Coordinates of C-alpha atoms in Angstrom, one line a residue:
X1 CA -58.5 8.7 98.2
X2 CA -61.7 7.6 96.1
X3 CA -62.6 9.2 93.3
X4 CA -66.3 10.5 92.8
X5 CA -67.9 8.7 89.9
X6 CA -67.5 11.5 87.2
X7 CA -63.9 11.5 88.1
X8 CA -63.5 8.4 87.8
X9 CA -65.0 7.8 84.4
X10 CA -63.3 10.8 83.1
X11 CA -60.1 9.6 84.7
X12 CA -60.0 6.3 83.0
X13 CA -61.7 7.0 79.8
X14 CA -59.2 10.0 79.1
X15 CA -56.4 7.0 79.6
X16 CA -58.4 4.6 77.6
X17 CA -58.8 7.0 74.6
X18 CA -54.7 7.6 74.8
X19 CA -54.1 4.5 74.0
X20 CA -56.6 3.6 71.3
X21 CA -56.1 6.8 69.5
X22 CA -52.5 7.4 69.3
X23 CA -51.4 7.2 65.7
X24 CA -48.1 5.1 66.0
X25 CA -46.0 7.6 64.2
X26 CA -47.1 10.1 66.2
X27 CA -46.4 8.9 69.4
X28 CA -44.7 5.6 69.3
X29 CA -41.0 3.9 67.5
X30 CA -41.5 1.0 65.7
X31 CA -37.8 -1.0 65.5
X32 CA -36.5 -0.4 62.3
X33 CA -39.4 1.4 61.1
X34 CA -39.0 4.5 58.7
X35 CA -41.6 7.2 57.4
X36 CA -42.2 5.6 54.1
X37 CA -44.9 7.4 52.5
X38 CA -47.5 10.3 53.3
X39 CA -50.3 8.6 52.3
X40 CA -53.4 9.6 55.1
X41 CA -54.6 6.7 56.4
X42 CA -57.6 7.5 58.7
X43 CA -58.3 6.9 62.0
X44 CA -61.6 4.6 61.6
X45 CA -64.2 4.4 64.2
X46 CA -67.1 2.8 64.1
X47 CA -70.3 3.9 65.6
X48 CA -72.8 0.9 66.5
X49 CA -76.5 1.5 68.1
X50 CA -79.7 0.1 67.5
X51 CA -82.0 2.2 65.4
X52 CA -83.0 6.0 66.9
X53 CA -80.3 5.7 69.4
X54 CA -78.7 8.9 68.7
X55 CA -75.7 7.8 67.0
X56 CA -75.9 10.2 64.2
X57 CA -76.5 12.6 66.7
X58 CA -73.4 11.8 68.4
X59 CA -71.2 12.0 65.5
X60 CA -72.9 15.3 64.4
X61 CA -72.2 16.2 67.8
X62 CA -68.2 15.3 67.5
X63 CA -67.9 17.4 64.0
X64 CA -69.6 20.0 65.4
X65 CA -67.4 20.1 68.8
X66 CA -64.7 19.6 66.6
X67 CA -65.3 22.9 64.1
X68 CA -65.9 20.5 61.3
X69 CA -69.2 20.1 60.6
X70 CA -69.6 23.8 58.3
X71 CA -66.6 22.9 56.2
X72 CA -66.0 22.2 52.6
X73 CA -65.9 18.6 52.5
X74 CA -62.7 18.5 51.1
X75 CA -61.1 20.3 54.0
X76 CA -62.4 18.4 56.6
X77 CA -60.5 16.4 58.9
X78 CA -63.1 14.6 60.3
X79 CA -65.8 13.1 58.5
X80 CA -68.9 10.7 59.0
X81 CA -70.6 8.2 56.8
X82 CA -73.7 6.5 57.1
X83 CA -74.4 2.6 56.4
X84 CA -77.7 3.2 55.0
X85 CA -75.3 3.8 51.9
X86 CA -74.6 0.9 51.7
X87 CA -78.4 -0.9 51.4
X88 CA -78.4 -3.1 48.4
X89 CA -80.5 -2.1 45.4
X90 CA -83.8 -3.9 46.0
X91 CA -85.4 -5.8 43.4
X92 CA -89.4 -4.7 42.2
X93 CA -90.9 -7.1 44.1
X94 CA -88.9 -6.2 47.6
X95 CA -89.6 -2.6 47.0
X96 CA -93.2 -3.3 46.6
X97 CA -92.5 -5.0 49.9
X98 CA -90.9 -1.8 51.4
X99 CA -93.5 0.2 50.2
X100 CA -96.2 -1.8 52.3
X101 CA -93.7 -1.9 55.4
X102 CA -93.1 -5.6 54.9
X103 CA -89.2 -5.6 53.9
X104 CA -87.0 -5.5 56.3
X105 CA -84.2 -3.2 56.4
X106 CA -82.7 -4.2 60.0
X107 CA -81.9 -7.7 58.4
X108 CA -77.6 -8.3 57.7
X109 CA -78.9 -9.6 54.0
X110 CA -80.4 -5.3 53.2
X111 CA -77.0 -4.5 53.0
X112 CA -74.2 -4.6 50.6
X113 CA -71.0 -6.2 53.0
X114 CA -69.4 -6.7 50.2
X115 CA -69.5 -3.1 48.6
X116 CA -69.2 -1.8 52.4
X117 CA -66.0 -3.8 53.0
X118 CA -64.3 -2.7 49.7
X119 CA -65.4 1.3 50.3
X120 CA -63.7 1.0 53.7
X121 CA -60.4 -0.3 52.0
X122 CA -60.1 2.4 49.7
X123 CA -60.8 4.7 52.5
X124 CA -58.0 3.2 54.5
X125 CA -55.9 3.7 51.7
X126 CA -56.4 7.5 51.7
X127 CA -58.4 7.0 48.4
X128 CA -61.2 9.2 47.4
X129 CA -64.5 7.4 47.3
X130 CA -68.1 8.4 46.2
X131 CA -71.1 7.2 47.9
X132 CA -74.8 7.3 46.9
X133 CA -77.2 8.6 49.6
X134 CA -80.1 6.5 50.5
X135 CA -84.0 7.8 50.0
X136 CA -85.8 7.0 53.0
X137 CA -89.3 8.1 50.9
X138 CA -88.8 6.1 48.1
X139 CA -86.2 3.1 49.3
X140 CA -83.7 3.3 47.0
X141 CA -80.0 4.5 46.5
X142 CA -79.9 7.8 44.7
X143 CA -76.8 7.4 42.5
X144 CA -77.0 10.7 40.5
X145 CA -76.4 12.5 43.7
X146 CA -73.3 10.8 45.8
X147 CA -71.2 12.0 48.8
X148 CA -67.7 12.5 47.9
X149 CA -65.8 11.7 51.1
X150 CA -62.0 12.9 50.5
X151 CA -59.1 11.6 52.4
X152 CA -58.9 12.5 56.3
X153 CA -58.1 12.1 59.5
X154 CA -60.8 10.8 61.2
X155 CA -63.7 8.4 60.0
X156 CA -66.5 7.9 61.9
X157 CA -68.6 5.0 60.3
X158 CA -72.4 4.6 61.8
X159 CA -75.0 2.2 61.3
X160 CA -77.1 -0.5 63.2
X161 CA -75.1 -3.2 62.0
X162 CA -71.7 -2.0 61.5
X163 CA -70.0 -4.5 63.8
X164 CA -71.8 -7.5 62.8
X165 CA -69.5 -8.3 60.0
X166 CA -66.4 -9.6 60.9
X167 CA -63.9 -8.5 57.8
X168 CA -65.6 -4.9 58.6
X169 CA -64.9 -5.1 62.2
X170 CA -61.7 -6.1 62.2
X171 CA -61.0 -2.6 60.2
X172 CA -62.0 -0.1 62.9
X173 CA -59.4 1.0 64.9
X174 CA -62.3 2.1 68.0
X175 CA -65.7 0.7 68.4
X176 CA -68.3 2.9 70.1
X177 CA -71.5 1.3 71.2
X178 CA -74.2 4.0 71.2
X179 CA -76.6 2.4 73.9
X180 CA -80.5 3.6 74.5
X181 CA -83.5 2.4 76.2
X182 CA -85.9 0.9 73.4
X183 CA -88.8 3.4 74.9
X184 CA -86.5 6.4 73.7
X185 CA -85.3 4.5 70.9
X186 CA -89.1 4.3 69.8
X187 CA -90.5 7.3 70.7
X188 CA -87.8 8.9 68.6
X189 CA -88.3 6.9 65.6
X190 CA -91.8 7.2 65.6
X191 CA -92.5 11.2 64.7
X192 CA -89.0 10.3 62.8
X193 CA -90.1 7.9 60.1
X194 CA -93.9 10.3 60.0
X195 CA -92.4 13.5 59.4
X196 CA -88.6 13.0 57.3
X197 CA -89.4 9.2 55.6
X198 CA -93.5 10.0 54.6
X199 CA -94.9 6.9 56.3
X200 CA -98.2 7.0 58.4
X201 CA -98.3 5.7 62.5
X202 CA -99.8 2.0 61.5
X203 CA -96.8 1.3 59.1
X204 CA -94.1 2.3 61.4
X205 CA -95.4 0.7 64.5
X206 CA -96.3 -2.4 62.6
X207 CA -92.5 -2.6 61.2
X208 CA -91.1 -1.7 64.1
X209 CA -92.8 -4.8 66.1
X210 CA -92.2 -7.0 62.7
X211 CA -88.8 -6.9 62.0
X212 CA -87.1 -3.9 63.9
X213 CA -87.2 -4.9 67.2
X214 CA -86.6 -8.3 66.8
X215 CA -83.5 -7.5 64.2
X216 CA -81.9 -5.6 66.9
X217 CA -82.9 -8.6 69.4
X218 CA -80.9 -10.5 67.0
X219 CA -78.7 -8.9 65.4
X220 CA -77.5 -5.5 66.4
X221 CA -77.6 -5.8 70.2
X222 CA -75.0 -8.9 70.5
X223 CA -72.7 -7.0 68.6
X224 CA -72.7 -5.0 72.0
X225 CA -70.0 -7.1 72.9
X226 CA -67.4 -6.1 70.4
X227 CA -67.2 -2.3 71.6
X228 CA -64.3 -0.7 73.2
X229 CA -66.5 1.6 74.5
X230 CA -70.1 1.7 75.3
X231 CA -71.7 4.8 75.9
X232 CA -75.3 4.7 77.8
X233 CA -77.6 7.2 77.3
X234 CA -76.6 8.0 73.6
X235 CA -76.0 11.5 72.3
X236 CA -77.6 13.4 75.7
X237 CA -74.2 11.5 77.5
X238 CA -72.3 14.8 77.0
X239 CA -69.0 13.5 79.2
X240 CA -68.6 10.5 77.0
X241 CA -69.2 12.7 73.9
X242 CA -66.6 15.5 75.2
X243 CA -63.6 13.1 76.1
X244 CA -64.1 11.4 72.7
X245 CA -63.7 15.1 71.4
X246 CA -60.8 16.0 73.8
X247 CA -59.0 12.8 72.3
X248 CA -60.2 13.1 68.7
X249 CA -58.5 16.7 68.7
X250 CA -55.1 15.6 70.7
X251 CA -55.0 12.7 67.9
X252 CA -55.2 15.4 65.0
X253 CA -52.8 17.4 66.8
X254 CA -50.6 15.2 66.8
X255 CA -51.0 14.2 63.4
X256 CA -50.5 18.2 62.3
X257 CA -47.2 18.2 64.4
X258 CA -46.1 14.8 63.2
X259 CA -47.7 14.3 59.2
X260 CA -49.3 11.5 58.5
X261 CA -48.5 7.5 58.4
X262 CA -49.4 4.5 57.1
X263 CA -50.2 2.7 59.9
X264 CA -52.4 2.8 63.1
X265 CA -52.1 0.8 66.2
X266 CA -53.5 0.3 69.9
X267 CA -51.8 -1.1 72.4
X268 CA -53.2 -2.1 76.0
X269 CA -51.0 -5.3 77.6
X270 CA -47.4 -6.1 77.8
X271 CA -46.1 -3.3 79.4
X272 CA -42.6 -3.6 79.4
X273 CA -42.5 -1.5 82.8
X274 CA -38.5 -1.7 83.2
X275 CA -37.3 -1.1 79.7
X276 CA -40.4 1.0 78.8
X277 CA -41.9 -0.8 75.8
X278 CA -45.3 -1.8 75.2
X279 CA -46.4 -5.1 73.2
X280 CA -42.2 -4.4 72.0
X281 CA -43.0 -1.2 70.7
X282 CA -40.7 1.6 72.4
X283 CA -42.0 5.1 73.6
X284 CA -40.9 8.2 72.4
X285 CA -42.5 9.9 74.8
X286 CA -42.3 8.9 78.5
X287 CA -45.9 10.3 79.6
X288 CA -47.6 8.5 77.0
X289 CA -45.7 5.1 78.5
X290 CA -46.9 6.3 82.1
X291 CA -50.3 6.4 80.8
X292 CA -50.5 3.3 79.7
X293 CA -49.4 2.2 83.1
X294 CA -51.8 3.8 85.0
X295 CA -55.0 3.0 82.1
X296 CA -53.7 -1.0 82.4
X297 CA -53.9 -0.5 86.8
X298 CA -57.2 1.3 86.6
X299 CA -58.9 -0.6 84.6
X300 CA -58.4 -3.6 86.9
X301 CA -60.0 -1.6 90.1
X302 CA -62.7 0.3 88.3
X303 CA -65.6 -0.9 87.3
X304 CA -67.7 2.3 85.8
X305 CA -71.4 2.2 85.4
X306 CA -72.3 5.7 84.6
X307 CA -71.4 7.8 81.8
X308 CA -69.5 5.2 80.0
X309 CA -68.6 1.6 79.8
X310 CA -65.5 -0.1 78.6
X311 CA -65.5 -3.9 76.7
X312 CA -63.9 -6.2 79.1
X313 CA -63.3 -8.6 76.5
X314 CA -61.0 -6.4 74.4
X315 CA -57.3 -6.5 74.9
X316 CA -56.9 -4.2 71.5
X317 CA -54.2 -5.7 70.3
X318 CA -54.7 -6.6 66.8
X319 CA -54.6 -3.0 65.2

């Protein structure tokens, strides 16, 4: 029997999510592995997307699904940051640049890896870190006024650029590609960058064609290629956006029946399918092995081009 498309992509997305999000002392046995500390590391995803193309949106939309959102920031399980946080102080020349709408902000040199990087690591330590917020208006980082992210759950990580350096891509334990038709990706940042960041039509339209377009061009859209999961149509792809919630809240589920560990892992080849182990990691649970099964058949007889696509090239093996 053949599925209808929307099944389909539900069908395999819901397996695909099992296997990326499953926190390994939740649901798998390590050999010889004990509980050794209940430190929280987070779940780290990373939210990629050229500029305008909804990814904020999409991770508001997760916290909001999730009943996150309106909570104290020290009680949330789930919480987002922003690259733009991690901009590198300009010097006065550049931000007389900026000012004119000649810097450009979608280059990898705007930002701060290094700074990014270490935040990260302290985050995945279960550390609490403070982060400035960026002005828009006036280009800079405001430092007397930072975002204290506490230690959670889930850490959703968005920017243009986040997967274009390596060290910080080989930290996130999901990759989401947040993908949108330049025409909506303009028309959004136009009225945008007019009515929140203070500049006028000829400056935005001029940066855009300047360095924008062609950063992403270079830059941002190649980095396409490093996503588990693509999802077209941005935040307005509300079955792509509800499974990632269905499978955000099974993870923290999980993590409230089980506590917390130190490590996370994915897991999509060498099925054991006798002995039922997985990349020589044992199940505890025998569903969770059958998933796998079935996610690792499917995904060699699907090929979805709707609501959501996977990266071929990934085996996820290395978290």
């Amino acid at each position: 029997m053949i599925l209808s498309r929307k099944l389909q992509v539900k069908f395999v997305l819901q397996y695909m999510l099992n296997t990326v999000i499953m926190d390994i002392d939740n649901t798998l046995l390590l050999p010889n592995s004990e509980h050794k500390s209940d430190i929280k590391t987070p779940f780290l995803i990373g939210v990629a997307g050229g500029t305008a193309s909804g990814k904020s949106t999409v991770c508001k939309k997760i916290m909001i699904q999730l009943g996150q959102a309106d909570m104290e920031q020290a009680q949330r399980q789930v919480v987002s940051i922003s690259q733009d946080s991690f901009y590198r102080e300009l010097t006065p020349a550049e931000k007389a640049k900026a000012k004119k709408g000649l810097f450009n902000f979608d280059h990898p040199d705007a930002f701060n890896e290094n700074l990014m990087y270490d935040t990260l690591q302290e985050i995945l330590k279960g550390r609490i870190v403070k982060v400035p917020c960026y002005d828009y208006r006036s280009n800079s980082l405001d430092h007397e006024n930072k975002l204290t992210i506490y230690p959670a759950d889930v850490v959703l990580f968005e920017g243009i650029l986040v997967f274009y350096f390596p060290k910080i891509r080989d930290l996130f334990h999901m990759k989401l590609f947040v993908d949108t038709d330049s025409d909506t990706r303009l028309a959004r940042r136009v009225p945008r960058d007019i009515n929140e960041r203070g500049r006028d039509l000829d400056a935005v339209l001029t940066q855009y064609m300047t360095f924008v377009k062609p950063a992403f061009e270079e830059f941002c859209s190649p980095t396409k290629k490093f996503a588990d999961v693509i999802i077209p149509r941005g935040a307005d792809n509300t079955v792509a956006i509800d499974l990632i919630v269905q499978h955000i809240a099974d993870f923290l589920n999980n993590r409230s029946r089980y506590g917390s560990s130190t490590s996370i892992s994915t897991y999509c080849t060498n099925v054991d399918h006798e002995h039922g182990n997985f990349n020589g990691i044992g199940f505890r649970d025998p569903d969770s092995f059958m998933a796998i099964r079935r996610y690792s058949s499917l995904c060699n007889e699907l090929n979805m081009k709707d609501n959501v696509y996977f990266g071929k090239h990934q085996n996820m093996t290395h978290h």
